Amino acid sequence: MCNILPVDNQTITQNITAVTVNPFAGQRPGTSGLRKKTREFMQPGYLEAFVQSAFNALRGSVSGDFSKSTLVVGGDGRYYNKEAIQKILHIAIGNEFGRVMVARGGLLSTPAMSAVIRRRKAFGGLVLSASHNPGGIEADFGIKYNVSNGGPAPEDVTERIYEFTQRINHYYWFTCNDIDIRQEGKQTYADTEVEIFDPLADYTVLMSELFDFDALREFFRGGFRMIFDGMHGSTGPYAAHILEQQLGAPKGTVLNGIPLEDFAGKHPDPNLVYAADLVRRMQASDAPDLGAANDADGDRNMILGRNVFISPGDSLAVIAEHAARYIPGYRNGLAGIARSMPTSTAADRVAKSLSIPIYETPTGWKYFGNLMDADLCTVCGEESFGTGSNHIREKDGFWAVLCWLSILCGTRKSVAEVMSAHWERFGRSYFQRHDYEGLDLSAATQMSEELRPSLPALTGKDFGASRIAAADDFTYTDPVDHSVTPRAGIRLALEDGSRVVCRLSGTGTQGATLRVYLERFSRQYDQDSSRMLAPLAGSVRQLLRLKERFHREDPDVIT
Ligand code: G1P
Ligand code: ZN
């Protein structure tokens, strides 16, 4: 790709040019960076304008000089990943970064990005991913900036980036041929050293520091069997390297392990709907002991036992319950647990039993970062199949798999036995999330607007099998920097301890997605979730008047 420069562009140095560009509307990063249809990203100048705006916004923090800054670049391998990386390289060199580290082949999972930024003390990183959304020219693409603690950029940074996107008029471009990123090595372009690095190395070392690889090796040698579904995203190579090569799991343990640009046309989201093949295999008579899947960029996980599905809220609670005893990296105990507000309260009961604090944050991983940087919490999780700890500043799908593997190895129990022992001790939070996708955006926004003022009057009203004890729109005050996040989700607390939460998705790329979260506590742990939650589901449909507003009653996805 030799860039032909328009004549009115101004040459800065021999190979660096300021290329004229007009602002693009709508480049405001959402819950997890800027996510759009791939074709939108492919418009001439679109990605360039966003990346340069990010650099413009960040330049202030290094007194205008990136010469001592290292930028890490990589992505989940989806369609347009390679092209985007080339563009970022040309612009980063144009902006005179001291060093740009690019993952070999451009493949870097989100947790590995976080690990690399932290271990290499990098200035920040650009992750190319739309997470669990499908990939392809007609599907989704995304870009996210992570800061030097390895976590997603906080809101003040993303807002600053957005401001720059609205008034950008040029970007800096270094003219050269495509840079070969297929082999590890270093090369200097203008004032920038470009290093192609092994994306598996730092992450594997980090995992070996946290987990007892010797014990896990022994466990596999003793006949323990698992399957891991890479969903053709970026984690296949990590799983094959760690499970099959380092821990000696048999070949074939990793399924769909080869990264593909379109994820084989599937939705790379590890849940009961999109990882149906894995679910079927875990229901077979010869099912292995553990089944797991990660999403395309590797920050989400799903855990299954033989005929058992572990809900993400339960997974967080079980990991917290057992970490100190069975995972060497946590042998000194946990400082605290954090969960997003809609996530079930199962972890709250574990926190109480461990006499450690529990934090309830808005949806989105970024809120956990502050807590972890201040050593207030060690493990955290979201209902959306995200679990993680303070080893990095992103959720970590494969880490969760290694946690479960360690718990099964340490307790010598099956997944089902670990779960029943947990419910026996703590009781069970039955939990489901109902998603209504592709709703009319203005009708959905109007619904939220109408609902908010009516909340105080709901107290005392019948709901499901109980009555509403409190209703509000969640406002979060960060205990570290005291920043306030309003309107983080409408929540109803019922007299019997049940909870219902409703919020609009911040990551969708088309229309609006309504998420309804249902939770009901019981000491009886062998009931069917749908049956237990049906009364709540019915009442919330009425409250939101879904049929009237959207001509819909049944959710598109239940997880
Ligand atoms: C969704 C999840 C949320 C997660 C985010 C990024 O956001 O619900 O927990 O942090 O994706 O993976 P939402 O679309 O609900 O805003
Ligand atoms: Zn993801």
Coordinates of C-alpha atoms and ligand atoms in Angstrom, one line a residue:
M1 CA 0.0 0.0 0.0
C2 CA 2.0 3.0 -1.2
N3 CA 0.0 6.1 -0.2
I4 CA -0.6 8.6 -3.0
L5 CA -0.9 11.9 -1.3
P6 CA -3.3 14.6 -2.4
V7 CA -1.4 17.7 -3.6
D8 CA -2.6 20.1 -1.0
N9 CA -1.2 18.0 1.8
Q10 CA 1.7 19.5 3.6
T11 CA 5.0 17.6 3.9
I12 CA 6.3 17.7 7.5
T13 CA 9.5 15.7 7.1
Q14 CA 10.7 13.7 4.1
N15 CA 8.2 10.9 4.6
I16 CA 5.7 12.4 7.0
T17 CA 2.8 14.3 5.6
A18 CA -0.2 16.1 7.2
V19 CA -3.1 14.7 5.3
T20 CA -6.3 16.7 5.1
V21 CA -9.4 15.0 6.6
N22 CA -12.9 16.2 7.5
P23 CA -14.5 15.2 10.8
F24 CA -16.9 12.2 10.8
A25 CA -20.0 12.4 12.9
G26 CA -20.6 9.9 15.6
Q27 CA -17.1 8.9 16.6
R28 CA -17.9 8.9 20.3
P29 CA -16.5 5.8 22.0
G30 CA -19.1 3.8 23.9
T31 CA -18.9 1.2 26.7
S32 CA -16.0 -0.5 25.0
G33 CA -14.5 1.9 22.5
L34 CA -15.7 2.9 19.1
R35 CA -17.8 0.2 17.5
K36 CA -19.5 0.5 14.1
K37 CA -20.4 -1.4 11.0
T38 CA -17.2 -2.5 9.2
R39 CA -18.1 -0.5 6.1
E40 CA -18.3 2.6 8.1
F41 CA -14.8 2.0 9.3
M42 CA -13.7 1.4 5.8
Q43 CA -14.6 4.8 4.5
P44 CA -11.5 6.7 3.4
G45 CA -10.1 8.7 6.3
Y46 CA -12.5 7.3 8.9
L47 CA -10.1 5.2 11.0
E48 CA -7.3 7.7 10.3
A49 CA -9.4 10.5 11.8
F50 CA -10.3 8.5 14.9
V51 CA -6.7 7.3 15.5
Q52 CA -5.2 10.8 15.0
S53 CA -7.9 12.3 17.3
A54 CA -6.9 9.8 20.0
F55 CA -3.3 10.8 19.6
N56 CA -4.2 14.5 19.7
A57 CA -6.2 13.9 22.9
L58 CA -3.3 11.9 24.5
R59 CA -0.5 14.2 23.4
G60 CA -1.0 16.6 26.3
S61 CA -0.1 13.9 28.8
V62 CA 3.4 13.6 27.4
S63 CA 4.0 17.3 26.9
G64 CA 3.4 17.0 23.2
D65 CA 6.1 14.4 22.7
F66 CA 5.6 10.7 22.1
S67 CA 9.3 10.0 21.6
K68 CA 9.6 8.1 24.9
S69 CA 6.2 6.4 24.5
T70 CA 5.5 2.8 23.6
L71 CA 2.2 2.0 21.8
V72 CA 1.0 -1.6 21.6
V73 CA -1.2 -2.6 18.7
G74 CA -3.2 -5.8 18.0
G75 CA -6.6 -7.1 17.4
D76 CA -9.0 -10.1 17.4
G77 CA -8.2 -11.0 13.8
R78 CA -11.6 -10.0 12.4
Y79 CA -12.1 -8.7 8.8
Y80 CA -10.2 -5.4 8.4
N81 CA -7.8 -6.1 11.3
K82 CA -4.7 -6.2 9.1
E83 CA -5.6 -3.1 7.1
A84 CA -6.4 -1.2 10.3
I85 CA -3.1 -2.2 11.8
Q86 CA -1.2 -0.9 8.7
K87 CA -3.0 2.4 9.0
I88 CA -2.3 2.7 12.7
L89 CA 1.4 2.0 12.1
H90 CA 1.7 4.7 9.4
I91 CA -0.1 7.2 11.7
A92 CA 1.9 6.2 14.8
I93 CA 5.2 6.7 13.0
G94 CA 3.8 9.9 11.6
N95 CA 3.1 11.0 15.1
E96 CA 6.7 10.1 16.1
F97 CA 6.0 7.5 18.7
G98 CA 9.3 6.2 20.2
R99 CA 8.2 2.6 19.8
V100 CA 5.3 0.7 18.4
M101 CA 4.9 -2.9 19.4
V102 CA 2.7 -5.0 17.1
A103 CA 1.5 -8.5 17.9
R104 CA 2.9 -11.0 15.4
G105 CA 0.2 -11.5 12.7
G106 CA -1.8 -8.7 14.3
L107 CA -3.5 -11.1 16.7
L108 CA -3.7 -10.1 20.3
S109 CA -6.5 -10.9 22.7
T110 CA -7.8 -8.1 24.9
P111 CA -6.5 -9.6 28.1
A112 CA -3.1 -10.2 26.5
M113 CA -3.1 -6.6 25.4
S114 CA -3.6 -5.5 29.0
A115 CA -0.9 -7.8 30.2
V116 CA 1.6 -6.5 27.6
I117 CA 0.9 -2.9 28.3
R118 CA 1.5 -3.5 32.0
R119 CA 4.6 -5.7 31.7
R120 CA 6.3 -3.6 29.1
K121 CA 5.3 -0.4 30.9
A122 CA 3.8 0.9 27.7
F123 CA 2.1 4.2 27.3
G124 CA -1.1 2.6 25.9
G125 CA -2.5 0.3 23.3
L126 CA -5.0 0.2 20.5
V127 CA -7.2 -3.0 20.4
L128 CA -9.0 -3.7 17.1
S129 CA -12.1 -5.7 18.0
A130 CA -15.8 -5.6 18.2
S131 CA -15.6 -8.2 20.9
H132 CA -18.3 -10.8 20.6
N133 CA -20.0 -9.2 17.6
P134 CA -19.8 -11.0 14.2
G135 CA -17.0 -10.1 11.8
G136 CA -16.9 -9.5 8.1
I137 CA -17.5 -6.6 5.6
E138 CA -21.2 -6.6 6.5
A139 CA -20.6 -7.1 10.2
D140 CA -18.9 -5.2 12.9
F141 CA -15.6 -3.6 13.6
G142 CA -14.2 -1.6 16.5
I143 CA -11.3 0.2 18.0
K144 CA -10.5 0.8 21.7
Y145 CA -7.8 2.7 23.4
N146 CA -6.3 1.2 26.6
V147 CA -4.2 3.4 29.0
S148 CA -1.0 2.7 30.8
N149 CA -2.6 0.6 33.6
G150 CA -3.7 -1.8 30.9
G151 CA -7.4 -0.9 31.2
P152 CA -9.9 0.8 28.8
A153 CA -9.5 4.5 28.7
P154 CA -11.6 6.2 31.3
E155 CA -14.5 8.5 30.3
D156 CA -12.6 11.8 30.6
V157 CA -10.1 10.4 28.0
T158 CA -12.7 9.0 25.7
E159 CA -14.7 12.3 25.9
R160 CA -11.5 14.2 25.0
I161 CA -10.9 11.9 22.1
Y162 CA -14.5 12.5 20.9
E163 CA -14.0 16.3 21.1
F164 CA -11.0 16.0 18.9
T165 CA -12.9 13.9 16.4
Q166 CA -15.3 16.8 16.0
R167 CA -12.7 19.3 14.9
I168 CA -10.0 17.2 13.3
N169 CA -8.6 18.6 10.0
H170 CA -5.5 16.5 9.3
Y171 CA -3.6 13.4 10.4
Y172 CA 0.1 12.6 10.2
W173 CA 1.0 9.9 7.8
F174 CA 4.4 8.2 7.3
T175 CA 4.7 7.1 3.7
C176 CA 6.2 3.6 3.2
N177 CA 5.2 0.2 1.9
D178 CA 3.2 -2.1 4.1
I179 CA 5.1 -3.2 7.2
D180 CA 5.6 -7.0 7.4
I181 CA 4.1 -8.1 10.7
R182 CA 4.4 -11.9 10.1
Q183 CA 7.7 -12.4 11.8
E184 CA 9.1 -11.2 15.1
G185 CA 11.8 -8.6 14.9
K186 CA 12.5 -4.9 15.1
Q187 CA 12.9 -2.2 12.5
T188 CA 13.2 1.6 12.6
Y189 CA 11.1 3.9 10.5
A190 CA 11.8 7.6 10.8
D191 CA 12.1 8.1 14.6
T192 CA 10.0 5.1 15.5
E193 CA 11.2 1.6 16.4
V194 CA 8.6 -1.0 15.3
E195 CA 8.8 -4.2 17.2
I196 CA 6.8 -7.3 16.1
F197 CA 6.4 -9.4 19.3
D198 CA 5.1 -12.9 20.2
P199 CA 1.6 -12.3 21.4
L200 CA 1.6 -15.5 23.5
A201 CA 4.7 -14.9 25.6
D202 CA 3.8 -12.3 28.2
Y203 CA 0.4 -13.7 28.8
T204 CA 1.6 -17.3 29.3
V205 CA 4.2 -16.1 31.8
L206 CA 1.6 -14.2 33.7
M207 CA -0.7 -17.3 33.8
S208 CA 2.2 -19.5 35.0
E209 CA 2.8 -17.0 37.8
L210 CA -0.8 -17.1 39.0
F211 CA -1.7 -20.8 38.6
D212 CA 0.1 -24.0 39.6
F213 CA 1.0 -25.3 36.2
D214 CA 2.7 -28.4 37.7
A215 CA -0.4 -29.4 39.5
L216 CA -2.6 -28.8 36.4
R217 CA -0.2 -30.9 34.3
E218 CA -0.5 -33.7 36.8
F219 CA -4.3 -33.3 36.7
F220 CA -4.4 -33.8 32.9
R221 CA -1.9 -36.7 33.1
G222 CA -4.3 -38.3 35.6
G223 CA -7.0 -38.4 32.9
F224 CA -8.9 -35.1 33.4
R225 CA -10.6 -34.0 30.2
M226 CA -11.8 -30.7 28.9
I227 CA -12.8 -29.0 25.7
F228 CA -12.2 -25.3 24.9
D229 CA -14.0 -23.6 22.1
G230 CA -12.0 -20.7 20.6
M231 CA -14.9 -19.7 18.4
H232 CA -12.4 -18.9 15.6
G233 CA -11.4 -15.7 17.5
S234 CA -8.1 -14.7 18.9
T235 CA -7.9 -17.1 21.9
G236 CA -7.4 -20.4 20.0
P237 CA -3.7 -19.9 19.8
Y238 CA -3.4 -19.0 23.6
A239 CA -5.5 -22.1 24.6
A240 CA -3.6 -24.5 22.3
H241 CA -0.3 -23.1 23.6
I242 CA -1.2 -23.2 27.3
L243 CA -3.6 -26.2 27.5
E244 CA -2.1 -28.6 24.9
Q245 CA 1.6 -27.5 24.9
Q246 CA 2.3 -26.3 28.4
L247 CA -0.2 -28.4 30.4
G248 CA -0.1 -31.6 28.3
A249 CA -3.9 -31.7 27.6
P250 CA -4.5 -34.0 24.6
K251 CA -4.6 -32.7 21.1
G252 CA -8.1 -31.8 20.2
T253 CA -8.8 -30.2 23.5
V254 CA -9.1 -26.9 21.7
L255 CA -11.9 -26.7 19.2
N256 CA -12.4 -24.0 16.5
G257 CA -8.9 -22.8 17.5
I258 CA -7.9 -21.2 14.2
P259 CA -8.6 -17.5 14.0
L260 CA -10.8 -16.6 11.0
E261 CA -11.7 -13.1 9.7
D262 CA -15.4 -13.9 9.8
F263 CA -15.4 -16.4 12.7
A264 CA -16.7 -19.0 10.3
G265 CA -19.8 -16.8 9.8
K266 CA -20.8 -17.2 13.4
H267 CA -21.4 -15.0 16.4
P268 CA -18.2 -15.4 18.5
D269 CA -20.1 -14.9 21.8
P270 CA -19.7 -17.7 24.4
N271 CA -23.3 -18.2 25.6
L272 CA -25.9 -20.9 25.4
V273 CA -27.2 -19.7 22.1
Y274 CA -24.1 -18.9 20.2
A275 CA -21.9 -21.7 21.6
A276 CA -24.6 -24.3 21.0
D277 CA -22.1 -26.9 19.6
L278 CA -20.1 -26.8 22.7
V279 CA -23.2 -27.1 24.8
R280 CA -24.3 -30.2 22.8
R281 CA -21.0 -31.8 23.3
M282 CA -21.2 -31.2 27.1
Q283 CA -24.6 -32.9 27.1
A284 CA -23.3 -36.1 25.3
S285 CA -22.9 -39.3 27.3
D286 CA -19.1 -39.2 26.8
A287 CA -18.8 -35.5 27.6
P288 CA -15.5 -34.4 29.1
D289 CA -15.2 -33.0 32.7
L290 CA -15.1 -29.3 31.7
G291 CA -16.2 -27.3 28.7
A292 CA -15.3 -23.6 28.2
A293 CA -15.5 -21.0 25.5
N294 CA -14.1 -17.5 25.0
D295 CA -15.4 -14.7 22.7
A296 CA -13.4 -13.3 19.7
D297 CA -11.2 -11.0 21.7
G298 CA -10.9 -13.3 24.7
D299 CA -12.3 -11.3 27.5
R300 CA -15.6 -13.2 27.9
N301 CA -16.0 -16.8 29.0
M302 CA -18.6 -19.5 29.4
I303 CA -18.1 -22.4 31.8
L304 CA -19.9 -25.7 31.5
G305 CA -19.8 -29.0 33.3
R306 CA -21.3 -32.3 32.1
N307 CA -24.9 -31.2 31.6
V308 CA -24.4 -28.1 33.7
F309 CA -24.2 -24.5 32.8
I310 CA -22.5 -22.1 35.2
S311 CA -24.1 -18.7 35.2
P312 CA -21.6 -15.9 35.2
G313 CA -22.8 -14.6 38.5
D314 CA -22.3 -18.0 40.1
S315 CA -18.9 -18.4 38.4
L316 CA -17.7 -15.2 40.0
A317 CA -19.0 -16.3 43.4
V318 CA -17.4 -19.8 43.1
I319 CA -14.0 -18.4 42.0
A320 CA -14.1 -15.9 44.9
E321 CA -15.0 -18.7 47.3
H322 CA -12.1 -20.9 46.3
A323 CA -9.3 -18.6 45.0
A324 CA -7.3 -18.3 48.2
R325 CA -7.2 -22.0 48.8
Y326 CA -6.6 -23.4 45.3
I327 CA -5.0 -20.7 43.2
P328 CA -1.4 -19.7 44.2
G329 CA -1.7 -16.1 42.9
Y330 CA -4.4 -15.4 45.5
R331 CA -3.1 -17.3 48.4
N332 CA -3.0 -14.2 50.5
G333 CA -6.7 -13.8 50.2
L334 CA -8.9 -11.2 48.3
A335 CA -9.1 -7.5 49.1
G336 CA -12.7 -7.3 47.9
I337 CA -15.0 -8.4 45.2
A338 CA -16.7 -6.1 42.6
R339 CA -19.6 -6.9 40.3
S340 CA -21.6 -4.8 37.9
M341 CA -25.0 -3.7 39.2
P342 CA -27.1 -6.1 37.1
T343 CA -24.9 -9.1 38.0
S344 CA -26.5 -11.5 40.5
T345 CA -25.9 -11.0 44.2
A346 CA -24.3 -14.5 44.6
A347 CA -20.9 -12.9 45.1
D348 CA -22.2 -10.6 47.8
R349 CA -22.8 -13.6 50.0
V350 CA -19.3 -14.9 49.5
A351 CA -17.9 -11.5 50.3
K352 CA -19.8 -11.5 53.5
S353 CA -18.6 -14.9 54.5
L354 CA -15.0 -13.8 53.8
S355 CA -15.6 -10.5 55.6
I356 CA -14.4 -8.5 52.6
P357 CA -16.2 -5.7 50.8
I358 CA -18.4 -6.1 47.7
Y359 CA -18.6 -3.2 45.2
E360 CA -21.5 -2.6 42.9
T361 CA -20.6 -0.7 39.7
P362 CA -22.3 0.4 36.5
T363 CA -22.0 -1.9 33.5
G364 CA -18.7 -1.8 31.7
W365 CA -15.3 -3.1 32.8
K366 CA -13.7 0.3 33.2
Y367 CA -15.3 0.9 36.6
F368 CA -13.4 -2.0 38.1
G369 CA -10.1 -0.5 37.1
N370 CA -10.1 2.3 39.7
L371 CA -11.0 -0.2 42.5
M372 CA -8.2 -2.5 41.5
D373 CA -5.6 0.3 41.1
A374 CA -6.6 1.4 44.7
D375 CA -6.3 -2.3 45.9
L376 CA -9.9 -2.3 47.0
C377 CA -10.9 -5.4 45.0
T378 CA -9.1 -8.5 43.7
V379 CA -11.7 -10.3 41.6
C380 CA -14.6 -8.9 39.7
G381 CA -17.3 -9.9 37.2
E382 CA -20.2 -9.1 35.1
E383 CA -23.3 -11.1 34.2
S384 CA -22.3 -10.8 30.5
F385 CA -19.8 -13.6 30.8
G386 CA -17.0 -11.4 32.0
T387 CA -14.8 -12.4 34.9
G388 CA -11.4 -11.2 35.9
S389 CA -8.9 -10.1 38.6
N390 CA -6.3 -7.5 39.3
H391 CA -3.6 -9.4 37.4
I392 CA -4.6 -7.1 34.4
R393 CA -7.2 -4.4 33.9
E394 CA -9.5 -6.2 31.5
K395 CA -11.8 -9.2 32.0
D396 CA -10.0 -12.3 31.1
G397 CA -11.8 -15.3 29.6
F398 CA -9.0 -17.7 29.6
W399 CA -8.0 -16.8 33.2
A400 CA -11.5 -17.8 34.3
V401 CA -11.1 -21.2 32.6
L402 CA -7.8 -21.7 34.5
C403 CA -9.6 -20.7 37.7
W404 CA -12.2 -23.4 37.2
L405 CA -9.6 -25.9 36.2
S406 CA -7.7 -25.2 39.4
I407 CA -10.8 -25.5 41.5
L408 CA -11.7 -28.8 40.0
C409 CA -8.1 -30.0 40.4
G410 CA -7.9 -28.8 44.0
T411 CA -11.3 -30.1 45.2
R412 CA -11.3 -33.2 43.0
K413 CA -15.0 -32.5 42.5
S414 CA -17.0 -32.3 39.3
V415 CA -18.4 -29.0 38.1
A416 CA -21.8 -30.1 39.3
E417 CA -20.5 -31.0 42.7
V418 CA -18.7 -27.7 43.1
M419 CA -21.9 -25.9 42.2
S420 CA -24.2 -27.9 44.6
A421 CA -21.7 -27.5 47.4
H422 CA -21.7 -23.7 46.8
W423 CA -25.6 -23.5 46.7
E424 CA -25.9 -25.7 49.7
R425 CA -23.8 -23.3 51.7
F426 CA -24.9 -20.0 50.3
G427 CA -28.3 -20.5 48.6
R428 CA -28.9 -19.8 44.9
S429 CA -29.6 -16.7 42.9
Y430 CA -31.6 -17.8 39.9
F431 CA -30.7 -15.4 37.2
Q432 CA -31.5 -14.6 33.6
R433 CA -30.9 -11.8 31.1
H434 CA -33.5 -11.2 28.5
D435 CA -32.4 -9.2 25.4
Y436 CA -34.7 -7.5 23.0
E437 CA -32.6 -6.5 20.0
G438 CA -33.1 -4.1 17.1
L439 CA -35.7 -2.0 18.8
D440 CA -36.7 1.4 17.5
L441 CA -34.1 3.7 19.1
S442 CA -36.5 6.6 19.7
A443 CA -39.2 4.4 21.1
A444 CA -36.7 2.8 23.4
T445 CA -35.3 6.1 24.6
Q446 CA -38.8 7.4 25.2
M447 CA -39.6 4.3 27.3
S448 CA -36.7 5.0 29.6
E449 CA -37.7 8.7 29.8
E450 CA -41.3 7.8 30.8
L451 CA -40.2 5.2 33.2
R452 CA -37.8 7.3 35.2
P453 CA -40.2 9.7 36.8
S454 CA -42.7 7.0 37.6
L455 CA -40.2 5.0 39.7
P456 CA -40.9 6.5 43.2
A457 CA -44.6 5.7 42.9
L458 CA -43.9 2.0 42.2
T459 CA -42.9 1.3 45.8
G460 CA -45.5 -1.1 47.4
K461 CA -47.0 -2.2 44.1
D462 CA -47.4 -6.0 43.4
F463 CA -44.8 -7.4 41.2
G464 CA -44.2 -11.1 40.2
A465 CA -44.8 -13.1 43.3
S466 CA -43.9 -10.2 45.6
R467 CA -44.1 -6.5 46.0
I468 CA -41.7 -3.6 45.0
A469 CA -39.7 -2.5 48.0
A470 CA -37.6 0.2 46.1
A471 CA -37.3 1.5 42.6
D472 CA -34.6 3.8 41.3
D473 CA -32.2 4.7 38.4
F474 CA -28.8 3.6 39.6
T475 CA -26.3 6.3 40.2
Y476 CA -22.7 5.3 41.0
T477 CA -20.2 7.3 42.9
D478 CA -16.7 6.0 42.4
P479 CA -15.2 5.5 45.9
V480 CA -11.7 6.4 44.6
D481 CA -12.1 9.5 42.5
H482 CA -15.7 10.3 43.6
S483 CA -16.8 10.7 40.0
V484 CA -20.5 10.2 39.5
T485 CA -22.2 8.1 36.8
P486 CA -25.9 8.7 36.7
R487 CA -28.6 6.7 34.8
A488 CA -26.8 3.4 35.0
G489 CA -29.9 1.3 34.9
I490 CA -33.4 1.1 36.3
R491 CA -33.6 -1.3 39.2
L492 CA -36.5 -2.7 41.2
A493 CA -35.8 -4.4 44.5
L494 CA -38.6 -6.6 45.7
E495 CA -39.7 -7.5 49.2
D496 CA -38.6 -11.2 48.8
G497 CA -35.1 -10.2 47.8
S498 CA -35.7 -10.6 44.1
R499 CA -34.4 -7.9 41.7
V500 CA -35.2 -6.7 38.2
V501 CA -32.9 -4.4 36.3
C502 CA -33.6 -2.7 32.9
R503 CA -31.1 -0.8 30.8
L504 CA -30.3 0.0 27.2
S505 CA -27.2 -1.5 25.7
G506 CA -24.2 0.8 25.2
T507 CA -22.5 -1.5 22.7
G508 CA -25.1 -2.2 20.0
T509 CA -24.5 -1.0 16.4
Q510 CA -28.1 -1.0 15.2
G511 CA -31.2 0.4 16.8
A512 CA -31.6 -0.2 20.5
T513 CA -31.1 -3.3 22.6
L514 CA -33.1 -3.5 25.8
R515 CA -31.7 -5.7 28.5
V516 CA -33.9 -7.0 31.3
Y517 CA -32.1 -8.8 34.1
L518 CA -34.1 -11.0 36.5
E519 CA -32.9 -12.4 39.8
R520 CA -34.6 -14.5 42.5
F521 CA -33.0 -16.0 45.6
S522 CA -33.9 -19.3 47.0
R523 CA -32.5 -21.9 49.4
Q524 CA -33.8 -24.6 47.0
Y525 CA -31.2 -24.9 44.4
D526 CA -32.5 -27.6 42.1
Q527 CA -35.4 -25.7 40.4
D528 CA -35.6 -24.7 36.8
S529 CA -34.5 -21.1 36.2
S530 CA -37.1 -20.2 33.7
R531 CA -39.9 -21.4 35.9
M532 CA -38.5 -19.6 38.9
L533 CA -38.2 -16.4 37.0
A534 CA -41.4 -16.5 35.0
P535 CA -43.5 -14.4 37.3
L536 CA -40.9 -11.6 37.3
A537 CA -40.6 -11.8 33.5
G538 CA -44.3 -11.4 33.1
S539 CA -44.6 -8.4 35.4
V540 CA -41.7 -6.6 33.8
R541 CA -43.2 -7.1 30.3
Q542 CA -46.3 -5.4 31.6
L543 CA -44.5 -2.6 33.3
L544 CA -42.5 -1.8 30.2
R545 CA -45.6 -2.3 27.9
L546 CA -43.3 -4.1 25.5
K547 CA -46.1 -5.4 23.2
E548 CA -47.6 -1.9 22.8
R549 CA -44.4 -0.1 22.2
F550 CA -42.4 -2.6 20.1
H551 CA -45.0 -5.3 19.1
R552 CA -42.8 -7.8 20.9
E553 CA -43.2 -9.9 24.0
D554 CA -40.5 -12.6 23.7
P555 CA -36.9 -11.7 24.0
D556 CA -34.5 -12.5 21.2
V557 CA -31.9 -14.0 23.4
I558 CA -32.1 -15.4 26.9
T559 CA -28.8 -15.9 28.7
Ligands
G1P1 C1 -22.2 -5.4 27.2 C2 -22.3 -6.1 28.5 C3 -21.3 -5.4 29.5 C4 -19.9 -5.5 28.9 C5 -19.9 -4.8 27.6 C6 -18.5 -5.0 26.9 O1 -22.5 -4.0 27.3 O2 -23.6 -6.0 29.0 O3 -21.4 -6.1 30.7 O4 -19.0 -4.8 29.8 O5 -20.8 -5.5 26.7 O6 -18.2 -6.4 26.7 P1 -24.0 -3.4 26.9 O7 -24.2 -3.8 25.5 O8 -24.9 -4.1 27.9 O9 -23.8 -1.9 27.2
ZN2 ZN -14.9 -9.4 24.2

